[in-house]
Short mmCIF file of C-alpha atoms in Angstrom, two decimals:
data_model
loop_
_atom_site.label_atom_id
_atom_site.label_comp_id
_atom_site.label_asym_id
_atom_site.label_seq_id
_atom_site.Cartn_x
_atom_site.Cartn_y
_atom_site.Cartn_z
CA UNK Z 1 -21.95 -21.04 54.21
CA UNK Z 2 -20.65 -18.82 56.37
CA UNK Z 3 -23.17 -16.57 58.42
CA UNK Z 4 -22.38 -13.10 59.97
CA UNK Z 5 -25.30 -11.77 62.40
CA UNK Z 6 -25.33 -8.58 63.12
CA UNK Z 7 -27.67 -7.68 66.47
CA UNK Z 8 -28.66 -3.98 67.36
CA UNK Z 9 -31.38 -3.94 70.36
CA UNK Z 10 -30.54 -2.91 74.34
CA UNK Z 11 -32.85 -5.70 75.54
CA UNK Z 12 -31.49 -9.03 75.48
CA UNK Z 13 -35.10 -10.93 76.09
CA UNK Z 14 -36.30 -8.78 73.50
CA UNK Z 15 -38.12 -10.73 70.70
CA UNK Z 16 -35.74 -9.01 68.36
CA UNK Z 17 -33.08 -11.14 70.07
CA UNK Z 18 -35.31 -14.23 70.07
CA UNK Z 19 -35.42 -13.76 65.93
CA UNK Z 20 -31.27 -13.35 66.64
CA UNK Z 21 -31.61 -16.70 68.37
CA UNK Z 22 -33.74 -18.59 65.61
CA UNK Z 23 -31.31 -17.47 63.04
CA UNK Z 24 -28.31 -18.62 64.84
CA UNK Z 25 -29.72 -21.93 65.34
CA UNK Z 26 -31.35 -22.60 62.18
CA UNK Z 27 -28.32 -21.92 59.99
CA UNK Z 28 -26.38 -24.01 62.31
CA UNK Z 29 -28.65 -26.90 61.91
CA UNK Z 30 -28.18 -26.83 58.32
CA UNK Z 31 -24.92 -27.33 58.93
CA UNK Z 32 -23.63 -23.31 58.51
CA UNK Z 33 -20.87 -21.38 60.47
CA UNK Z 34 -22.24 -18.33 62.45
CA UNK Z 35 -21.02 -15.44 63.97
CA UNK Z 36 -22.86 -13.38 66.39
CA UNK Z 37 -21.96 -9.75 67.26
CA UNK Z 38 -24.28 -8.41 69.84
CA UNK Z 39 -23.37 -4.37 69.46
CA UNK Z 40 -25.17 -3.64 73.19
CA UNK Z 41 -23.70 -7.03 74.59
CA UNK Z 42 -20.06 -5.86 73.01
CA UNK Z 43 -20.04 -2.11 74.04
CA UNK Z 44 -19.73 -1.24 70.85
CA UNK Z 45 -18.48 1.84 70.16
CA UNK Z 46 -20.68 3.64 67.53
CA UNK Z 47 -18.60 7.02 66.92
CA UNK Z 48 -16.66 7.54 63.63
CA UNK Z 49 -13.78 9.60 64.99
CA UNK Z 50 -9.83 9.89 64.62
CA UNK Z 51 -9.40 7.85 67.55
CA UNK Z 52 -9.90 4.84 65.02
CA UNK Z 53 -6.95 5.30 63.93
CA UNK Z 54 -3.01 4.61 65.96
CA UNK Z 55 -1.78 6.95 62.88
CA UNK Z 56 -3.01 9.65 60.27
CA UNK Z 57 -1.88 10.16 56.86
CA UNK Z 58 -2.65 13.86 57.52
CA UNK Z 59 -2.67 14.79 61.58
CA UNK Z 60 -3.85 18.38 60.82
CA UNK Z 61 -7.35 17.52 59.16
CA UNK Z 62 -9.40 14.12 59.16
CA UNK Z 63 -10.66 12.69 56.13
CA UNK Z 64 -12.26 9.92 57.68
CA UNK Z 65 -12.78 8.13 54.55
CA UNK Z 66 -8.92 8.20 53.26
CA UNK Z 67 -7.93 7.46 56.69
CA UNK Z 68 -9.76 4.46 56.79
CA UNK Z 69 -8.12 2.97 53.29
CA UNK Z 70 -4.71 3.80 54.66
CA UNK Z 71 -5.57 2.51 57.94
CA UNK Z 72 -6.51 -1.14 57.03
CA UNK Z 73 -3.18 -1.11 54.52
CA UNK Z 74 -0.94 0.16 57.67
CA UNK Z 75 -2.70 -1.64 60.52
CA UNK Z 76 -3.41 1.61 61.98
CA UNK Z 77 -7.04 1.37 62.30
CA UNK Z 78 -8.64 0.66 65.80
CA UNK Z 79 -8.80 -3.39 66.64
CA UNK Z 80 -12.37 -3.09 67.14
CA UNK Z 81 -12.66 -2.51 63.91
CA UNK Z 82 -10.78 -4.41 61.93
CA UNK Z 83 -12.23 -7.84 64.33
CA UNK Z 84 -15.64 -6.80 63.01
CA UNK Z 85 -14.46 -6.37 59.07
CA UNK Z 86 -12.71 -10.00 59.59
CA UNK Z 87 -16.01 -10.88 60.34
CA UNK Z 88 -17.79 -9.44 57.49
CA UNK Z 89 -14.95 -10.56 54.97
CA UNK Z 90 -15.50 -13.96 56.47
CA UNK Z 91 -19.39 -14.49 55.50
CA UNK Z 92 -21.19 -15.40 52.90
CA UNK Z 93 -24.38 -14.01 54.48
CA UNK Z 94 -25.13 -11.19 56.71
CA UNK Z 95 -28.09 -10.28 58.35
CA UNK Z 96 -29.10 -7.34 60.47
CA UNK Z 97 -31.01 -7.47 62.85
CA UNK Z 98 -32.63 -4.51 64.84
CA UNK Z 99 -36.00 -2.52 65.78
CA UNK Z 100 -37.02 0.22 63.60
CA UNK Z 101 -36.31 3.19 65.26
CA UNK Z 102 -38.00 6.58 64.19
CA UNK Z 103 -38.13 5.16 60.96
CA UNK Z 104 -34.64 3.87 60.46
CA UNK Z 105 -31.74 1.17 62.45
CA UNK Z 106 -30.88 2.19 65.88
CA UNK Z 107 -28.02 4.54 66.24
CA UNK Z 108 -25.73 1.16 67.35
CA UNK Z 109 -26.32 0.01 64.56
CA UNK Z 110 -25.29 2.89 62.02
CA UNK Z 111 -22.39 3.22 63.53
CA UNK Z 112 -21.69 0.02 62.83
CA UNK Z 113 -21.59 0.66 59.41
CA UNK Z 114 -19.75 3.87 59.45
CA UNK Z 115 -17.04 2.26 61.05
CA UNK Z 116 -16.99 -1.08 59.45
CA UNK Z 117 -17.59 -1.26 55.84
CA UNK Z 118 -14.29 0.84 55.32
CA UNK Z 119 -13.43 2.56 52.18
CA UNK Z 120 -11.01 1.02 50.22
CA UNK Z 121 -12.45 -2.66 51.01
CA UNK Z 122 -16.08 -2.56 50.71
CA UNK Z 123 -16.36 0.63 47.72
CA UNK Z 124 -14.29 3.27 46.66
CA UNK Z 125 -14.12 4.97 43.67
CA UNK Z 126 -16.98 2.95 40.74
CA UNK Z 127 -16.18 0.05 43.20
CA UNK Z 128 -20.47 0.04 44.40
CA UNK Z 129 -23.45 -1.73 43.59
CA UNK Z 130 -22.44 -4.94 41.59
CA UNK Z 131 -18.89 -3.81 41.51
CA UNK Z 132 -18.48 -2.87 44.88
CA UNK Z 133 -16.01 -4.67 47.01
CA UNK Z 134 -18.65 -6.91 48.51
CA UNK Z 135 -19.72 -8.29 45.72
CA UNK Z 136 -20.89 -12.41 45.78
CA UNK Z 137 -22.01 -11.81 49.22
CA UNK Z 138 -25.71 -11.82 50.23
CA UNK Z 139 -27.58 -9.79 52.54
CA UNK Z 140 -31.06 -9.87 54.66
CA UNK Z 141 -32.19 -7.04 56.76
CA UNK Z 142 -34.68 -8.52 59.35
CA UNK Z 143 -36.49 -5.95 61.42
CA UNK Z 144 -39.60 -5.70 64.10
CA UNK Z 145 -41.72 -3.09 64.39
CA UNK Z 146 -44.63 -1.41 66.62
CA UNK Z 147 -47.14 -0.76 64.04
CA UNK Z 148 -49.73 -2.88 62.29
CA UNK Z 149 -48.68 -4.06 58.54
CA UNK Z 150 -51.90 -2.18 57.39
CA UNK Z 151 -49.74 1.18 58.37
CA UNK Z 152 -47.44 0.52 55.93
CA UNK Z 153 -47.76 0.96 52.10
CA UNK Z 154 -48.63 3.12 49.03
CA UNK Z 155 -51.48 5.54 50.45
CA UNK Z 156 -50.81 4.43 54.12
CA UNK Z 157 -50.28 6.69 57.40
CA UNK Z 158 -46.79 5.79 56.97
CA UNK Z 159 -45.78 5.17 53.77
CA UNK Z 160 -44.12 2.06 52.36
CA UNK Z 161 -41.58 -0.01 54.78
CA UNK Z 162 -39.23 -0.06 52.12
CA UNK Z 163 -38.77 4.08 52.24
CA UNK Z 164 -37.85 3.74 55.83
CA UNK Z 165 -34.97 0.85 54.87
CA UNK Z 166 -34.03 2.81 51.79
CA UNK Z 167 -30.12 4.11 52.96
CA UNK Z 168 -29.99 0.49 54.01
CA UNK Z 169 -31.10 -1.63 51.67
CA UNK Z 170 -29.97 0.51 48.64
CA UNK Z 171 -27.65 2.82 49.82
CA UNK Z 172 -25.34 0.68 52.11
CA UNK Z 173 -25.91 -3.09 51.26
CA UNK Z 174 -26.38 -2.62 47.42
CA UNK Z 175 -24.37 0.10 47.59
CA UNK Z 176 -20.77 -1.97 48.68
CA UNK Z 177 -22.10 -5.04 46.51
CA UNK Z 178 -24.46 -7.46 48.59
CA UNK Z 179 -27.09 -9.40 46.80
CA UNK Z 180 -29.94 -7.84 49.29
CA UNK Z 181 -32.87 -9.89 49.91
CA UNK Z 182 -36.37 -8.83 50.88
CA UNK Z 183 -36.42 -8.33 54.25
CA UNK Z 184 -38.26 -10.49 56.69
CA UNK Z 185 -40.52 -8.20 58.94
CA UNK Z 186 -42.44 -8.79 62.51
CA UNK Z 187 -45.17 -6.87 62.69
CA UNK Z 188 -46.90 -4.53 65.94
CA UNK Z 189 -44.25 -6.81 68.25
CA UNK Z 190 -44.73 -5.44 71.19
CA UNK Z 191 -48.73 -5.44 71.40
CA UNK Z 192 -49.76 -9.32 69.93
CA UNK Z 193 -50.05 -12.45 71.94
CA UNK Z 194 -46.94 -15.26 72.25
CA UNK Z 195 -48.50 -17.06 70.13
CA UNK Z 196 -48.44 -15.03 67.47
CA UNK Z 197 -44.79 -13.82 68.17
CA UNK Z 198 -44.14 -18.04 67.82
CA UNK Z 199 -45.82 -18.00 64.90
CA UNK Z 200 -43.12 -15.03 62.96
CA UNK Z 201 -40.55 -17.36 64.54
CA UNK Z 202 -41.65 -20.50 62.27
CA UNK Z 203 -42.26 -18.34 59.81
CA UNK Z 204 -38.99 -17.09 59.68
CA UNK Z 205 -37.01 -20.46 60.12
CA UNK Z 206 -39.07 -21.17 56.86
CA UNK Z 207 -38.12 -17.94 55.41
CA UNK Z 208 -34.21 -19.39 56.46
CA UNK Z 209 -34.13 -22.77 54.92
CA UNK Z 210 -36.01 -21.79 51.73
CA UNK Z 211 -33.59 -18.46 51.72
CA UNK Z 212 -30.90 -20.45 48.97
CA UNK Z 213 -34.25 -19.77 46.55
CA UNK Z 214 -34.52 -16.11 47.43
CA UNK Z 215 -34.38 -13.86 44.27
CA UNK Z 216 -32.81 -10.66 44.82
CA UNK Z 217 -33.71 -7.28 45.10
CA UNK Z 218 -33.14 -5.47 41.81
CA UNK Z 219 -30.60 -2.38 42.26
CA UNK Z 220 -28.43 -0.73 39.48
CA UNK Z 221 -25.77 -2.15 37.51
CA UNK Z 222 -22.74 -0.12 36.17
CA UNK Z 223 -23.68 -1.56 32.70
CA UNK Z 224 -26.48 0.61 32.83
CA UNK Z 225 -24.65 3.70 32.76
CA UNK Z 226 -22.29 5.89 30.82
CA UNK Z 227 -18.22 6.53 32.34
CA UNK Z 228 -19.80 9.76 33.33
CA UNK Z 229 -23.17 7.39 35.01
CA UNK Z 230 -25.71 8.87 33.14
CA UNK Z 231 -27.65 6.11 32.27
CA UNK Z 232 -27.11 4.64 29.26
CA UNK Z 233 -30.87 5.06 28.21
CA UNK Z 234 -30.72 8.92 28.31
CA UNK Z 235 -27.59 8.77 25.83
CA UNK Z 236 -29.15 7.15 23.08
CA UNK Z 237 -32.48 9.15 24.06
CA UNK Z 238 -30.43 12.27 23.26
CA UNK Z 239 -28.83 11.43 20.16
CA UNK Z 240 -31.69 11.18 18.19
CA UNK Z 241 -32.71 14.91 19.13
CA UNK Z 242 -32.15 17.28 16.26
CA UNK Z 243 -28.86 18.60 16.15
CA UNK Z 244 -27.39 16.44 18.72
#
């Protein structure tokens, strides 16, 4: 398998990058190919602009989008970017990894995606979800986090996790095709002992090697829905109403 890791934090002892660390060398010692990009270690340059591009279909007016299809066919778009979507066309598995910030990825980190999962080659068009251009790949999101697990739920101060990972989880990995697994979490990180930030790091090597067994996370299907995507349910809901 071949294993794309994607890193977002500004502290390289953080215990974000130790989780970075224990994925790296657990895939390898099952025998996997890994990639590491470190955005903060890299520079990386997290502004969607039309400097991405050496050439524009249309100079006068930026469609970012469209400029990004024609960019990858033409070899106009910035190296940066296409060395990072070699990357991600090369794996079988990515993970993110990052710190939730204010309830979401770190700003590195989105731009990441804006730049990288280009139109054209990862969606476009009814090319999303289990059509989209990713499709066959697999995805896990692995974050930390200051607060306490209790914090986090139906009825809790915060609400469920899975609200704040909601544009990722749904609507960019599902979104361009990944199988997305449940995410592996590390809980109030910066406030518990070593010990117990050793004992997320076994638990996530044996999150790792069992991960082959990991069902997915259930996201629509285009089979579901109408050309138009309504879903398919509401059509045959609405032709039994009188006069339909």
């Amino acid at each position: 398998m071949n294993v794309l890791i994607v890193h977002a934090h500004p502290e390289p002892r953080s215990f974000t990058a130790a989780l970075r660390d224990q994925a790296a060398a657990t895939f390898r010692a099952q025998g996997h190919q890994v990639q590491v990009s470190d955005l903060y270690a890299m520079g990386w340059n997290p502004v969607a602009s039309a400097d991405d591009f050496s050439h524009r279909e249309n100079p006068e007016y930026l469609v970012y989008a469209l400029e990004q299809r024609l960019g990858v066919k033409g070899g106009s778009i910035a190296a940066d970017i296409q060395q990072e979507l070699d990357k991600l066309l090369w794996a079988d598995l990515l993970v993110l990894n990052f710190p939730i910030f204010w309830f979401s990825a770190p700003a590195m980190l989105k731009g990441w995606i804006d730049r990288v999962l280009v139109s054209g080659v990862c969606y476009g068009g009814k090319r999303f979800y289990d059509q989209g251009g990713l499709a066959g790949k697999r995805a896990l999101v692995t974050v930390t986090i200051g607060g306490r697990e209790h914090m986090f739920g139906e009825g809790a101060i915060h609400g469920p996790l899975e609200d704040m990972l909601r544009p990722i989880l749904r609507g960019t990995l599902a979104y361009v095709g990944f199988e997305v697994l449940e995410p592996f979490v590390a809980w109030h990180v910066p406030y518990i002992s070593d010990e117990a930030r050793q004992g997320f790091l076994r638990s996530y090597q044996q999150r790792l090697e069992q991960l082959p067994d990991d069902a997915p996370m259930q996201f629509p299907r285009l089979e579901q829905f109408d050309e138009a995507l309504y879903p398919l349910t509401n059509v045959q809901s609405r032709c039994t109403e009188p006069g339909y």
